[in-house]
Structures are given as C-alpha cells and as structure tokens.
C-alpha cells in the first residue's frame, strides 16, 4: 500500500478539506442534556483517507451526521464547536445551502442503507432526483449505468428498475456507494461502507474508492470497526473512546506502535485467522454509556495501566510529528 | 435429527416487463440448493453479496415462497406451496434480519419490542416480564436504563443487539442469523458469539449463521457452506475449509481477507460477474476462475467428495 502514502510535506501544506474543532454533541433527556461527544477535533487533508475507529456507541455516526447537519431531530444538537468545509462554516449555512452541499460537495454512505433509501421508489428515481436537484448536465443515464457497473453490478438496468426490497443488503450498500460517488464530491463520509459486503466485493469497492481518491483527489472520512480495513486503506486515523478522540496517528506508526492503551487493546483483540482455533478476544469491561461518562480518563476502569493521575481529564497532546494521544502515561515520559 | 433439511431448493423471482407486465425472465436467487443442519449444530453460509444467502434463509422459514424443492423442519416435511404449513414452527424457528433498522418498529420502545414476544409466547407473565427483558438486555450488553427509548436513539451496533435479544428471548430451537454481528466491533462480537455458543450448549440451539465476516464464521461454525450465484459450491467442516479450501471461489474469499499487514494487499477477484438472470452455461464460477479450462463450459459440475468436503468443481484444489 506504499502508493497510498503521499509525500507528507506536500499534504501538510495544503488547506484541510474538513476541519472539525471542539465538537460537542448532546441529546436531550428527561434529566437534561447528556453529552455524546466531548470536544472532538480532527482535520482531513485533500486526497487523504482518514479512518475513525472505536467501539460500538462511542459516537462515530453522530459525529459523521453532524458534518452533514443530519443529526436526528428532535433530541440531538451541537452544543459547541465548529465544522469547516474548506473555509466555509457548515454550521452557519442555511437549509438550502446545506442541501446543495450534500451530495455535491460531501457524499455520504450511511451505515444502514435500507433506512437511507426510500422503500417506495425504484432505485432509478432516487438516483435521478439527486442529479436533477444538482442540475447535472446530460448523459445522466450513461453515467449512472457506468457507476453501477463499477460497484459490481453486471446488470445495471435491472438494479435501476428495482425497488429497495428487491435488492440484497450488500446490493443496497453498493447502490448507496454509487449515489455517494455520483457527483464526484470532494469529501466522502463513509460510515461502515462495506459491512454488508463479502471480502471479495469489499476489496473491489475499496479499490474503487482509492481510484476516486486518485482521480479527483477526493478525501474520505472512513468510519469502521474493522481495523484491518483501516490498516490497508487509510493514511491516518483517529481512535475514539466514549465520545472523545484518544489517539491520532498515521497508520504505519499506529500498527507498529499504538500509543493509547485502548488502541493497543483493539489491535490485540483482532482474531488471528491463521490460528487453528481463533478466539474472539475482547477488552475486559464494558463500554460506558453517555450518561455514565465519568470524570477523568474514561478508559481508566478498563485500563491495566491506570494510575493515580487518570482521575484527571487527559488532553490530547502531540508526541511526534503526526502523533497525538490523550493519556497520562505519556505525560510522565515528557 | 436434522433441525432443518433442504433438498434441491429453488427460489426464483419473476421479472416483469412490457405493457402487459409479462414475465420476461427469472432471477435465480436460490438455484438447486441442498443443505442440512443437525440439532445443536452451527452452520454458516458464506458467499458473495447478492448470491442468495438471505433468500435461502427466508425461504427455509417460509418467509419467501419457494419455487420448488423440499424442506423439512425437525424431520417433518413442509408443504412448501402453503404458507400456513410453517405456522406450528413459528416460535421454534426465529430469524434475526440483516437490517435491524427496518425490522424494529420505530414507534415502539425497546421495552415493548422485547416484552411483546415474551408475553405472546408465554415465556413470562405480565407480572414478571420486566425481569425477563432486563435479563435479555444484560445478555447482549445493553444498559437497562434505555428501556423507554425508541430504536432511532441507538447506535447501529446497539440496534443489532436489540434484534438479537428479541430473537433469543423466546428460546427458539433454531435461529437464522443474517449478518448479525458484522456491524459490531470485535469486543461486542466476542460477547455475542459467546452468548450464542452458550445457548447452543445449554439449550442445544441450532444456528444458520449467514455472514461474510470470515473470522467470525471460523470462530463459531461447525460446518460451512460456500455459496456462489445461487448455488452451493463447497461445504466442509469449519477447520477443513480454512485449512484446505477445495473450490477456487473459497480460495479467493480467503485471499481477500484484509489483514493488518500493509504490505499484503487483499486480492481482487477479477472477471465479469454473471447476472443471476442470464446464468452462463457450464460452471457458474468460470468467468472469474483463474483455473477455468474448456471442460468448465460443459455444464455446472456435480458435487464430488474429498474427505469431509463436498465440492462442485471439475478441478478441485489440492
Ligand atoms: N437520538 C439519540 N438520543 C439519545 N441517544 C442517542 C441518540 N442517538 C445516538 N445516541 C447515543 O449516542 C451514542 C453514540 O451513537 P453513535 O450512533 O454515534 O455510535 P457509533 O459509534 O456510530 O456506534 P456503532 O459502531 O454501533 O454504529 C450511543 O451510545 C447512542 O446510544
Ligand atoms: N423480493 C425480491 N424480489 C426480486 N428479487 C429479489 C428479491 N429478494 C432478493 N432478490 C434478488 O435475489 C438475489 C439474491 O438476494 P439475497 O438477498 O438473497 O442475497 P444475499 O446473498 O443475502 O446478499 P447480501 O450478502 O448482499 O445480503 C439478488 O439478485 C436480489 O436482487
Ligand atoms: Mg455507527
Ligand atoms: Mg443478505
């Protein structure tokens, strides 16, 4: 995968496509506001594939949805922070402006494609609506058929004529991917884009995303729980735990030397397919729920390296050119 | 006893076209599949997206009409042409659907979603059903504070666990699990798999485990069926399949699994994907098979037996 890692200095000098800063999202409960994320910050550079990983419920999807201003309503809201698409403040755009950003500038692959597509409309209508909204010039039909072919459909015409329930889970996911790629957006948010795909189709789809990235310099925010997939295809990643980013790293360094004890746990939990009897391992303890998020480091109850300092809140700090970690173990060393 | 026994099953979906909505062809989603699951056995079905796995599971439980073939549940033959012949088996044969979002009623709280089947099938009474619901939530690692929430207020992985809790609650004999754990991270996966294995041990639960996550499949299955374009192309005990795959498609699957090693890229399976409407003559896999020879054009190969493996290939790998 060497070819993916571009010259870092040339990347670093470019303006980020997406800048998320101190993003806090909360939902309303009877007992008041409960924060789901806590000051999440990251940047995505042009042409970069940026991974976001973390256990179920840590806030990955909520973060992604907030970038598109699609947080579930009512009940969820951004309480502080900012999101910039290049130099435009997403949070200050009008409804209409936001609508034109979706699809054209930011493509979205949703975690549950069946819920994102309209069950009452054939696939073709749904694809064309997007084209029509964005006043796409001619040749729509041809482009759509071509894209469907590229996401692995031998019979685009059948797919176009189908209603969502006539397609399999993985086929819906691929339709979703085709929709996200259709208008060649500068940023694609891919939330578990291949969870419904077998490994051979997954490899094919990832190859397609990489081609897009190379052809038109698209950046990808790649959300997944599959670390191996991130290892193969991302340039950089952020690890999220209980609503906070606990580590940011480039991939080579992350795999050989993960910084946060939680990251280490994630890597060690990966099953080894070569072993006779692969055990699914887990990090001991439970992932806390947002309303139980406690003071100090939120991982400390599950951490075998926890010590007295961990009852304070660790800030994300740099430990190298491209490394950041929120853990007091590194404070000690400094 | 076989909890499920399927012989020569076909499930075709008609395609209509033209002004008179004439049937112009069929999607051969399940095309001559035979498969059995013994009591207490965990059997996985793996294969390419769109190859017919979900349709197979749905047809087995009478939720999609079969075109032809035989189905027996717990050694009792089903009249596949009559929907109601599955009715006596509804409680004992559960399915966890691939898409939890659309299978959970958005207007019902989690408490209602979980308690209803428990009451309907009299596993608990109105008096103690709350206990049962709480036990289920704990089983799948969800906080019991959330009972009054609606499905949309959960993350994808949390919703999937609610669907699992609903299915295991009424203590079925067999569950068709359609991609139940693929969207979960390894930690939660481990917990769910342990739970399913424990139910297998305690209640002799059988599973048809449909999944494309091969590490999960390896960890949980007794036997595995590999499907391609509506057909089973290989079946083998779990350990044999991973150690010595016999069908070139199985081998391709194993070679496409991504690993942490950034110098070893997942292999791409090239070649034209045939359409399930116009099936190629000869072996269904030949257009993508790097070992294909002239013989493979003749007709789709019959199964041959090598050790405990059954493989439909003229030139099985050695
Ligand atoms: N509308 C809502 N109301 C209340 N809580 C919510 C709402 N939406 C999400 N949550 C909670 O916020 C947390 C983060 O959810 P999110 O969907 O972002 O998780 P995730 O990291 O994407 O997880 P997964 O890997 O399971 O998809 C979860 O604990 C979830 O229960
Ligand atoms: N109700 C239906 N009407 C028409 N065609 C259908 C219907 N259900 C499924 N199909 C078709 O049958 C084929 C098999 O679909 P199925 O859902 O069984 O695939 P699958 O193996 O489960 O795939 P995935 O891994 O992507 O979920 C597909 O070509 C699909 O389009
Ligand atoms: Mg999610
Ligand atoms: Mg399916």
XYZ file of C-alpha atoms and ligand atoms in Angstrom:
716
model
C 0.000 0.000 0.000
C 3.015 2.265 -0.267
C 1.487 4.085 -3.191
C -1.204 5.467 -0.930
C 1.130 7.308 1.293
C 1.805 10.509 -0.440
C 4.550 12.856 0.269
C 3.629 14.104 3.726
C 5.071 17.574 3.413
C 3.040 18.276 0.297
C -0.097 17.125 2.107
C 0.677 19.134 5.186
C 0.977 22.376 3.301
C -2.485 22.124 1.856
C -5.644 23.509 3.317
C -7.749 20.836 5.012
C -10.942 19.804 3.263
C -12.646 19.363 6.584
C -11.828 20.882 9.945
C -13.793 19.726 12.956
C -12.970 21.631 16.095
C -14.061 21.020 19.671
C -17.305 19.454 18.544
C -19.639 18.602 21.390
C -22.941 16.940 20.614
C -25.602 16.301 23.213
C -29.014 14.705 23.366
C -31.916 15.808 25.471
C -33.226 13.512 28.168
C -35.702 13.940 30.968
C -32.771 14.615 33.251
C -31.321 17.270 30.957
C -28.663 17.382 28.279
C -26.313 14.409 28.044
C -23.144 14.850 26.014
C -22.421 12.169 23.425
C -19.148 13.626 22.180
C -16.714 15.781 24.056
C -14.675 18.354 22.119
C -13.887 16.186 19.125
C -11.283 17.723 16.814
C -9.683 16.460 13.631
C -8.712 17.624 10.157
C -8.881 15.842 6.843
C -6.489 16.862 4.092
C -7.178 16.766 0.356
C -6.845 13.288 -1.080
C -6.478 11.724 2.318
C -8.267 8.672 3.661
C -8.855 9.366 7.313
C -10.025 6.495 9.500
C -12.271 6.902 12.525
C -12.442 3.813 14.726
C -13.855 2.918 18.097
C -16.274 0.571 19.794
C -19.998 0.476 19.239
C -21.744 3.530 20.665
C -18.664 5.733 21.037
C -20.102 8.475 18.803
C -18.752 7.820 15.299
C -22.042 8.018 13.419
C -23.245 11.010 15.414
C -20.042 12.849 14.524
C -20.481 11.991 10.834
C -24.115 13.041 10.777
C -23.308 16.370 12.383
C -20.962 17.191 9.498
C -23.918 16.874 7.138
C -26.225 18.557 9.631
C -28.350 15.445 9.700
C -28.446 14.811 13.439
C -31.630 13.002 14.492
C -34.283 15.614 15.215
C -35.608 16.489 17.674
C -33.425 15.456 20.545
C -29.839 15.820 19.398
C -27.887 19.027 18.966
C -24.458 20.526 18.657
C -23.736 22.419 21.850
C -20.310 23.759 20.953
C -17.550 23.659 18.389
C -17.245 24.316 14.692
C -17.135 22.438 11.409
C -15.479 23.939 8.344
C -15.642 22.599 4.816
C -12.550 24.234 3.323
C -13.232 27.781 4.537
C -16.979 27.612 4.809
C -18.587 27.331 8.194
C -21.025 24.436 7.817
C -22.898 25.311 10.965
C -23.871 28.741 9.665
C -25.207 27.621 6.276
C -28.894 27.940 5.521
C -31.052 24.892 4.940
C -30.958 25.424 1.162
C -27.211 25.984 1.095
C -26.714 22.850 3.142
C -28.872 20.881 0.777
C -26.665 21.790 -2.127
C -23.572 20.789 -0.176
C -24.952 17.295 0.389
C -24.293 15.004 -2.490
C -22.313 17.517 -4.487
C -19.544 18.507 -2.110
C -19.957 15.846 0.532
C -21.071 12.374 -0.459
C -22.456 10.176 2.282
C -22.535 6.422 2.597
C -24.839 5.651 5.504
C -24.362 2.817 7.966
C -27.825 1.373 7.305
C -28.532 1.707 3.591
C -32.013 0.230 3.808
C -33.003 3.036 6.144
C -31.417 5.699 3.953
C -33.192 4.744 0.740
C -36.863 5.370 0.082
C -38.640 2.000 0.059
C -41.405 3.299 -2.196
C -39.274 4.493 -5.091
C -37.334 2.458 -7.615
C -33.583 2.930 -7.454
C -33.549 4.867 -10.704
C -35.869 7.589 -9.395
C -33.726 8.071 -6.322
C -30.550 8.435 -8.317
C -32.094 10.796 -10.836
C -33.552 13.029 -8.133
C -30.073 13.831 -6.946
C -28.910 14.582 -10.482
C -31.927 16.752 -11.148
C -31.561 18.661 -7.905
C -27.972 19.489 -8.699
C -28.853 20.295 -12.336
C -26.442 17.753 -13.679
C -25.990 18.135 -17.438
C -26.690 15.417 -19.983
C -25.663 11.831 -20.120
C -27.113 11.083 -16.718
C -28.335 7.649 -17.684
C -24.998 6.668 -19.063
C -23.108 7.858 -16.041
C -25.446 6.075 -13.659
C -25.178 2.786 -15.544
C -21.424 3.108 -15.642
C -21.160 3.735 -11.910
C -23.436 0.821 -11.095
C -21.227 -1.358 -13.220
C -18.190 -0.143 -11.331
C -19.692 -1.059 -7.972
C -20.019 -4.597 -9.255
C -23.422 -4.945 -10.919
C -23.417 -6.913 -14.169
C -26.987 -5.773 -14.889
C -27.374 -2.038 -14.091
C -30.743 -1.859 -15.850
C -32.262 -4.440 -13.525
C -30.895 -2.619 -10.478
C -32.295 0.701 -11.714
C -35.746 -0.790 -12.171
C -35.728 -2.471 -8.735
C -37.312 -1.303 -5.520
C -35.026 -1.446 -2.463
C -36.696 -4.575 -1.057
C -35.812 -6.455 -4.222
C -32.116 -5.987 -3.607
C -29.878 -7.715 -1.094
C -28.241 -5.922 1.832
C -24.909 -5.689 0.086
C -26.537 -4.586 -3.164
C -28.255 -1.705 -1.350
C -24.970 -0.738 0.194
C -23.397 -0.627 -3.254
C -26.269 1.486 -4.619
C -25.623 3.864 -1.723
C -21.937 3.968 -2.643
C -22.792 4.723 -6.261
C -25.028 7.594 -5.108
C -22.238 8.998 -2.946
C -19.765 8.896 -5.832
C -22.139 10.186 -8.476
C -21.344 13.880 -8.307
C -17.616 13.427 -7.614
C -17.688 15.164 -4.211
C -14.510 16.489 -2.640
C -15.298 14.641 0.596
C -16.941 11.285 1.086
C -18.155 10.277 4.510
C -18.253 6.514 4.540
C -19.888 5.071 7.659
C -19.141 1.344 7.751
C -19.332 1.314 3.940
C -18.540 -2.356 3.494
C -20.117 -4.090 6.494
C -22.736 -5.710 4.270
C -20.211 -6.897 1.707
C -18.254 -10.098 1.425
C -14.489 -9.735 1.310
C -14.099 -10.059 -2.449
C -16.657 -7.351 -3.214
C -15.253 -5.327 -0.324
C -11.804 -5.390 -1.909
C -13.308 -4.299 -5.212
C -15.221 -1.403 -3.620
C -12.203 -0.217 -1.661
C -10.186 -0.253 -4.862
C -12.881 1.902 -6.478
C -12.760 4.417 -3.611
C -8.980 4.597 -3.918
C -9.308 5.205 -7.659
C -11.678 8.094 -6.959
C -9.279 9.458 -4.432
C -6.516 9.388 -7.002
C -8.532 10.588 -9.982
C -10.285 13.536 -8.418
C -8.445 13.993 -5.135
C -11.480 13.082 -3.072
C -10.890 12.817 0.665
C -12.599 10.110 2.625
C -13.709 10.021 6.236
C -13.721 6.293 6.719
C -15.651 5.085 9.748
C -15.377 1.438 10.609
C -14.814 -1.022 13.392
C -12.643 -3.099 11.079
C -9.048 -2.205 11.943
C -7.581 -4.400 9.223
C -9.533 -2.494 6.620
C -8.271 0.806 8.019
C -4.753 -0.607 8.050
C -4.993 -1.491 4.375
C -6.580 1.660 3.049
C -6.265 4.687 5.356
C -3.428 7.184 5.611
C -4.196 8.420 9.073
C -6.673 7.586 11.802
C -8.297 8.806 14.963
C -9.361 6.431 17.716
C -12.478 7.379 19.602
C -13.436 6.148 23.026
C -16.605 7.124 24.872
C -17.133 10.322 22.899
C -13.535 11.513 22.881
C -10.638 11.187 20.489
C -7.941 9.401 22.451
C -5.339 8.972 19.736
C -4.467 10.338 16.324
C -1.764 8.683 14.321
C -0.531 7.723 10.885
C -1.137 4.123 10.031
C 2.373 2.702 9.916
C 3.183 4.106 13.273
C -0.185 3.065 14.701
C 0.115 -0.577 13.754
C 3.654 -0.988 14.945
C 3.363 1.204 17.952
C -0.150 2.140 19.057
C 0.033 4.791 21.737
C -3.127 4.636 23.790
C -3.724 1.541 25.939
C -7.184 1.346 24.360
C -5.686 1.279 20.859
C -3.394 -1.500 21.937
C -6.391 -3.405 23.247
C -8.193 -3.008 19.923
C -5.243 -4.346 17.963
C -4.686 -7.239 20.327
C -8.346 -8.201 20.144
C -8.095 -8.888 16.409
C -8.635 -12.576 15.717
C -5.759 -14.394 14.078
C -7.221 -16.309 11.153
C -4.119 -18.435 10.805
C -4.519 -19.997 14.192
C -6.286 -23.353 14.486
C -8.780 -22.062 16.954
C -9.213 -18.330 16.597
C -10.574 -16.858 19.774
C -12.556 -13.691 19.648
C -10.952 -11.659 22.349
C -12.355 -8.615 23.960
C -11.071 -5.797 26.064
C -12.269 -6.619 29.586
C -15.059 -4.470 30.969
C -17.946 -2.649 29.343
C -18.072 0.392 27.126
C -19.682 3.108 29.232
C -22.909 4.751 28.030
C -23.004 8.530 27.531
C -24.919 9.276 30.719
C -22.364 7.307 32.738
C -19.352 9.083 31.266
C -17.307 9.905 34.303
C -14.655 12.394 35.236
C -11.019 11.836 34.350
C -9.933 9.382 31.686
C -12.982 7.443 30.568
C -10.979 4.341 29.795
C -9.391 4.064 33.201
C -11.786 1.417 34.577
C -10.782 -0.927 31.792
C -7.130 0.044 31.629
C -4.432 -2.134 33.164
C -2.022 0.791 33.201
C -4.244 3.210 35.074
C -2.628 5.128 37.897
C -3.479 7.991 40.215
C -3.274 10.753 37.572
C -6.001 9.119 35.488
C -8.784 10.608 37.578
C -7.962 13.912 35.861
C -9.033 14.526 32.294
C -6.180 13.832 29.863
C -5.935 16.321 26.986
C -4.909 15.278 23.501
C -1.215 16.158 23.213
C 1.389 15.734 20.491
C 4.051 13.094 20.985
C 5.518 13.305 17.483
C 5.033 14.922 14.078
C 1.880 13.057 13.361
C 1.055 11.514 16.719
C -1.326 12.719 19.353
C -2.546 10.871 22.401
C -4.732 11.627 25.400
C -3.099 9.575 28.122
C -1.102 10.442 31.225
C 1.385 7.646 30.590
C 2.946 9.979 28.064
C 2.880 12.962 30.343
C 5.061 11.028 32.714
C 7.634 10.482 29.999
C 7.756 14.092 28.915
C -32.219 -35.353 13.963
C -31.922 -32.590 11.399
C -33.464 -29.411 12.670
C -33.507 -28.243 9.047
C -33.222 -30.299 5.896
C -33.426 -28.679 2.485
C -33.276 -30.605 -0.782
C -32.993 -29.160 -4.281
C -34.472 -25.853 -3.227
C -35.209 -23.257 -5.891
C -36.349 -19.702 -5.204
C -36.900 -17.687 -8.363
C -38.175 -14.106 -8.562
C -40.059 -13.246 -11.729
C -39.045 -10.194 -13.724
C -41.851 -8.452 -15.490
C -41.626 -6.081 -18.399
C -43.559 -4.547 -21.248
C -47.020 -3.063 -21.250
C -48.781 -6.220 -20.131
C -46.325 -6.880 -17.304
C -45.459 -10.150 -18.900
C -42.909 -12.293 -17.120
C -39.755 -11.887 -19.143
C -37.361 -13.880 -17.031
C -36.397 -15.031 -13.547
C -33.796 -14.039 -11.009
C -32.467 -17.384 -9.890
C -31.677 -16.336 -6.332
C -31.560 -19.862 -4.912
C -30.824 -22.413 -7.583
C -30.879 -26.083 -6.588
C -29.561 -25.840 -3.039
C -29.400 -28.779 -0.637
C -28.366 -28.162 2.935
C -28.975 -29.648 6.362
C -28.430 -28.525 9.929
C -28.338 -31.052 12.748
C -29.818 -30.337 16.119
C -27.361 -28.266 18.126
C -25.211 -27.545 15.117
C -23.966 -24.141 13.985
C -23.784 -23.989 10.229
C -22.558 -20.943 8.363
C -23.452 -19.807 4.887
C -20.926 -17.512 3.246
C -20.719 -16.077 -0.234
C -20.725 -13.067 -2.458
C -23.091 -10.156 -1.990
C -26.335 -10.981 -3.805
C -25.591 -14.700 -4.154
C -28.827 -15.712 -2.405
C -27.925 -16.230 1.263
C -30.737 -14.153 2.753
C -33.222 -15.586 0.271
C -32.152 -19.091 1.316
C -32.712 -18.275 4.990
C -36.043 -16.589 4.325
C -37.274 -19.435 2.130
C -36.294 -22.036 4.724
C -38.570 -20.327 7.244
C -41.414 -19.802 4.789
C -40.965 -16.031 4.622
C -40.261 -16.039 0.894
C -42.148 -18.503 -1.309
C -40.093 -21.376 -2.684
C -40.417 -22.263 -6.347
C -39.618 -25.945 -5.911
C -37.738 -28.381 -3.714
C -38.354 -29.928 -0.319
C -37.982 -28.502 3.162
C -38.239 -30.494 6.393
C -38.194 -28.901 9.837
C -37.320 -31.245 12.713
C -37.882 -34.192 10.341
C -41.385 -33.024 9.419
C -41.868 -32.314 5.768
C -43.347 -28.927 4.936
C -45.803 -28.343 2.140
C -43.817 -25.571 0.511
C -46.766 -24.318 -1.502
C -48.744 -23.487 1.639
C -47.611 -20.603 3.834
C -49.512 -21.887 6.851
C -47.550 -25.137 6.968
C -44.789 -23.192 8.716
C -47.162 -21.876 11.348
C -46.619 -24.571 14.009
C -42.887 -23.859 13.780
C -43.018 -20.072 14.160
C -41.933 -19.978 17.776
C -39.144 -22.513 17.442
C -37.631 -21.090 14.283
C -36.602 -17.468 14.613
C -34.804 -15.146 12.266
C -32.679 -12.120 13.007
C -32.916 -9.956 9.921
C -29.943 -8.470 8.163
C -31.178 -4.942 8.631
C -32.092 -4.222 12.248
C -33.282 -0.721 11.485
C -36.153 -1.766 9.289
C -37.101 -4.772 11.404
C -37.551 -2.845 14.670
C -40.802 -0.895 14.826
C -39.724 2.767 15.121
C -42.822 3.673 17.136
C -42.262 1.083 19.862
C -39.979 1.462 22.845
C -37.291 -1.121 23.409
C -39.292 -2.408 26.351
C -42.283 -3.062 24.137
C -40.181 -4.594 21.377
C -38.607 -7.052 23.801
C -41.558 -7.798 26.071
C -44.186 -8.467 23.381
C -42.803 -11.757 22.068
C -42.090 -12.913 25.633
C -45.751 -12.437 26.513
C -47.110 -13.724 23.224
C -45.216 -16.976 23.571
C -45.837 -17.116 27.321
C -42.201 -17.252 28.311
C -43.046 -14.729 31.037
C -46.248 -13.404 32.548
C -47.301 -9.761 32.730
C -46.084 -9.822 36.300
C -42.505 -10.879 35.741
C -41.895 -9.902 32.123
C -39.857 -6.898 33.202
C -37.331 -9.242 34.765
C -37.088 -11.153 31.504
C -36.498 -8.015 29.487
C -33.779 -6.847 31.862
C -32.087 -10.236 31.709
C -32.078 -10.044 27.889
C -30.610 -6.553 27.847
C -27.830 -7.713 30.137
C -27.170 -10.741 27.944
C -26.410 -8.553 24.945
C -24.529 -5.923 26.910
C -27.022 -3.063 26.780
C -27.818 -0.731 29.622
C -31.243 -1.323 31.141
C -31.696 2.417 31.561
C -32.626 2.530 27.917
C -35.830 0.538 28.062
C -38.015 3.533 27.336
C -36.055 4.686 24.335
C -37.055 4.222 20.720
C -34.892 2.410 18.158
C -33.617 5.589 16.485
C -31.855 6.646 19.675
C -29.425 3.743 19.470
C -26.237 3.298 17.505
C -26.148 0.755 14.664
C -24.434 -1.851 16.790
C -26.821 -1.305 19.687
C -29.859 -1.803 17.440
C -28.405 -5.031 16.178
C -28.092 -6.273 19.735
C -31.728 -5.413 20.412
C -32.705 -7.599 17.456
C -30.583 -10.428 18.847
C -32.139 -10.060 22.298
C -35.624 -10.249 20.803
C -34.869 -13.475 18.950
C -33.183 -15.378 21.785
C -35.768 -14.295 24.360
C -38.393 -16.846 23.408
C -35.887 -19.715 23.482
C -36.240 -20.963 19.924
C -34.730 -24.241 18.682
C -33.133 -22.666 15.676
C -32.239 -19.138 14.639
C -31.362 -17.909 11.184
C -28.821 -15.185 11.954
C -28.449 -12.940 8.914
C -25.301 -10.842 9.288
C -25.995 -10.330 12.971
C -22.566 -9.398 14.114
C -20.821 -7.946 11.083
C -21.526 -4.364 12.105
C -20.173 -4.876 15.607
C -16.659 -4.318 16.819
C -14.587 -7.266 17.969
C -15.304 -6.755 21.652
C -19.070 -6.827 21.260
C -18.760 -9.579 18.668
C -16.913 -11.720 21.152
C -19.667 -11.187 23.675
C -22.458 -12.053 21.226
C -20.629 -15.120 19.933
C -20.028 -16.340 23.476
C -23.705 -15.862 24.187
C -24.753 -17.840 21.106
C -22.278 -20.619 21.891
C -23.554 -20.745 25.440
C -27.157 -21.071 24.208
C -26.059 -23.842 21.901
C -24.554 -25.673 24.850
C -27.381 -25.074 27.296
C -30.414 -25.409 25.054
C -28.986 -27.265 22.087
C -29.749 -24.249 19.918
C -29.024 -24.620 16.202
C -27.973 -21.740 14.017
C -27.906 -20.943 10.354
C -25.261 -18.269 10.519
C -25.201 -16.124 7.399
C -22.158 -13.925 7.371
C -19.364 -12.574 5.273
C -17.132 -11.986 8.274
C -14.883 -14.989 7.923
C -13.124 -14.666 11.247
C -16.495 -14.772 12.954
C -17.528 -17.720 10.834
C -14.354 -19.551 11.729
C -14.861 -18.916 15.418
C -18.450 -20.088 15.572
C -19.230 -22.731 12.933
C -19.239 -26.486 12.978
C -19.730 -26.636 9.236
C -19.702 -24.085 6.435
C -21.480 -23.844 3.095
C -19.985 -21.599 0.436
C -22.477 -20.153 -2.000
C -21.921 -18.513 -5.366
C -24.630 -17.188 -7.678
C -27.476 -19.171 -6.150
C -25.584 -22.426 -5.797
C -23.606 -24.148 -3.073
C -20.112 -24.668 -4.453
C -18.436 -26.158 -1.396
C -19.369 -27.500 2.016
C -16.925 -28.617 4.673
C -16.245 -28.737 8.391
C -15.009 -25.363 9.526
C -11.384 -26.348 10.113
C -11.031 -28.079 6.729
C -12.475 -25.178 4.823
C -9.987 -22.673 6.182
C -7.014 -25.034 6.045
C -7.562 -26.595 2.654
C -10.210 -24.888 0.575
C -11.157 -27.004 -2.443
C -13.151 -24.605 -4.579
C -11.327 -21.741 -6.321
C -14.025 -19.336 -5.105
C -13.439 -20.369 -1.495
C -9.748 -19.788 -2.033
C -10.446 -16.345 -3.493
C -12.554 -15.475 -0.460
C -9.775 -16.431 1.923
C -7.243 -14.426 -0.073
C -9.357 -11.293 0.042
C -9.497 -11.036 3.827
C -7.733 -7.830 4.839
C -5.050 -8.120 7.485
C -3.057 -5.609 9.489
C -0.059 -6.229 7.242
C 0.131 -3.186 4.997
C 2.418 -4.934 2.561
C -0.096 -7.683 1.862
C -2.998 -6.299 -0.075
C -6.309 -8.199 -0.230
C -6.555 -9.993 -3.569
C -9.067 -8.765 -6.121
C -11.325 -11.345 -7.724
C -11.446 -10.174 -11.320
C -13.573 -11.225 -14.270
C -17.126 -10.387 -15.257
C -19.757 -11.078 -12.615
C -22.540 -13.004 -14.337
C -26.126 -11.876 -13.864
C -28.439 -14.178 -11.879
C -30.949 -13.758 -14.714
C -28.808 -14.972 -17.592
C -26.797 -17.689 -15.999
C -23.786 -18.781 -18.010
C -23.712 -22.281 -19.387
C -21.293 -24.541 -17.578
C -19.806 -23.831 -14.164
C -21.320 -20.693 -12.605
C -17.908 -19.538 -11.412
C -15.961 -19.985 -14.628
C -15.959 -16.337 -15.753
C -13.994 -15.420 -12.654
C -11.970 -18.550 -12.136
C -8.280 -18.360 -12.797
C -8.111 -22.123 -13.270
C -11.017 -22.398 -15.758
C -10.492 -24.812 -18.633
C -12.575 -25.947 -21.587
C -14.339 -28.664 -19.578
C -15.820 -25.995 -17.353
C -18.061 -24.846 -20.225
C -19.880 -28.177 -20.417
C -22.332 -27.935 -17.530
C -22.295 -26.960 -13.910
C -20.208 -29.618 -12.133
C -21.755 -32.208 -9.819
C -20.511 -32.492 -6.242
C -17.526 -34.682 -5.560
C -16.437 -35.769 -2.097
C -12.923 -35.299 -0.793
C -12.564 -36.306 2.849
C -15.357 -34.438 4.626
C -15.568 -31.795 1.921
C -18.117 -31.660 -0.877
C -17.117 -29.522 -3.792
C -18.733 -28.674 -7.117
C -15.687 -28.221 -9.311
C -14.102 -30.183 -12.147
C -10.649 -29.396 -10.849
C -10.778 -29.103 -7.071
C -7.686 -27.594 -5.475
C -5.342 -29.953 -3.730
N -31.219 10.387 19.289
C -30.498 9.920 20.308
N -30.917 10.054 21.576
C -30.204 9.575 22.582
N -29.025 8.933 22.456
C -28.565 8.760 21.253
C -29.259 9.225 20.104
N -28.549 8.878 19.016
C -27.448 8.214 19.475
N -27.456 8.149 20.819
C -26.420 7.549 21.657
O -25.205 8.167 21.314
C -24.123 7.254 21.341
C -23.334 7.335 20.067
O -24.071 6.816 18.968
P -23.424 6.604 17.523
O -24.527 6.148 16.627
O -22.658 7.789 17.122
O -22.416 5.381 17.799
P -21.366 4.682 16.838
O -20.003 4.993 17.348
O -21.665 5.025 15.428
O -21.664 3.133 17.124
P -21.838 1.870 16.143
O -20.469 1.361 15.888
O -22.624 0.902 16.974
O -22.576 2.333 14.940
C -24.752 5.874 21.607
O -24.487 5.492 22.928
C -26.228 6.080 21.364
O -26.993 5.276 22.234
N -38.182 -9.767 -3.210
C -37.333 -9.863 -4.233
N -37.731 -9.578 -5.495
C -36.891 -9.677 -6.535
N -35.593 -10.028 -6.423
C -35.129 -10.320 -5.200
C -35.964 -10.250 -4.045
N -35.229 -10.593 -2.969
C -33.986 -10.853 -3.432
N -33.915 -10.701 -4.772
C -32.727 -10.920 -5.626
O -32.214 -12.198 -5.323
C -30.786 -12.189 -5.341
C -30.261 -12.731 -4.011
O -30.554 -11.792 -2.962
P -30.221 -12.103 -1.422
O -30.802 -11.010 -0.627
O -30.621 -13.484 -1.103
O -28.626 -12.003 -1.448
P -27.575 -12.186 -0.259
O -26.694 -13.354 -0.591
O -28.249 -12.193 1.048
O -26.681 -10.885 -0.441
P -26.038 -9.877 0.667
O -24.810 -10.548 1.170
O -25.691 -8.688 -0.165
O -27.070 -9.615 1.698
C -30.391 -10.761 -5.662
O -30.079 -10.681 -7.031
C -31.618 -9.949 -5.333
O -31.717 -8.798 -6.141
Mg -22.487 3.960 13.856
Mg -28.339 -10.844 2.608
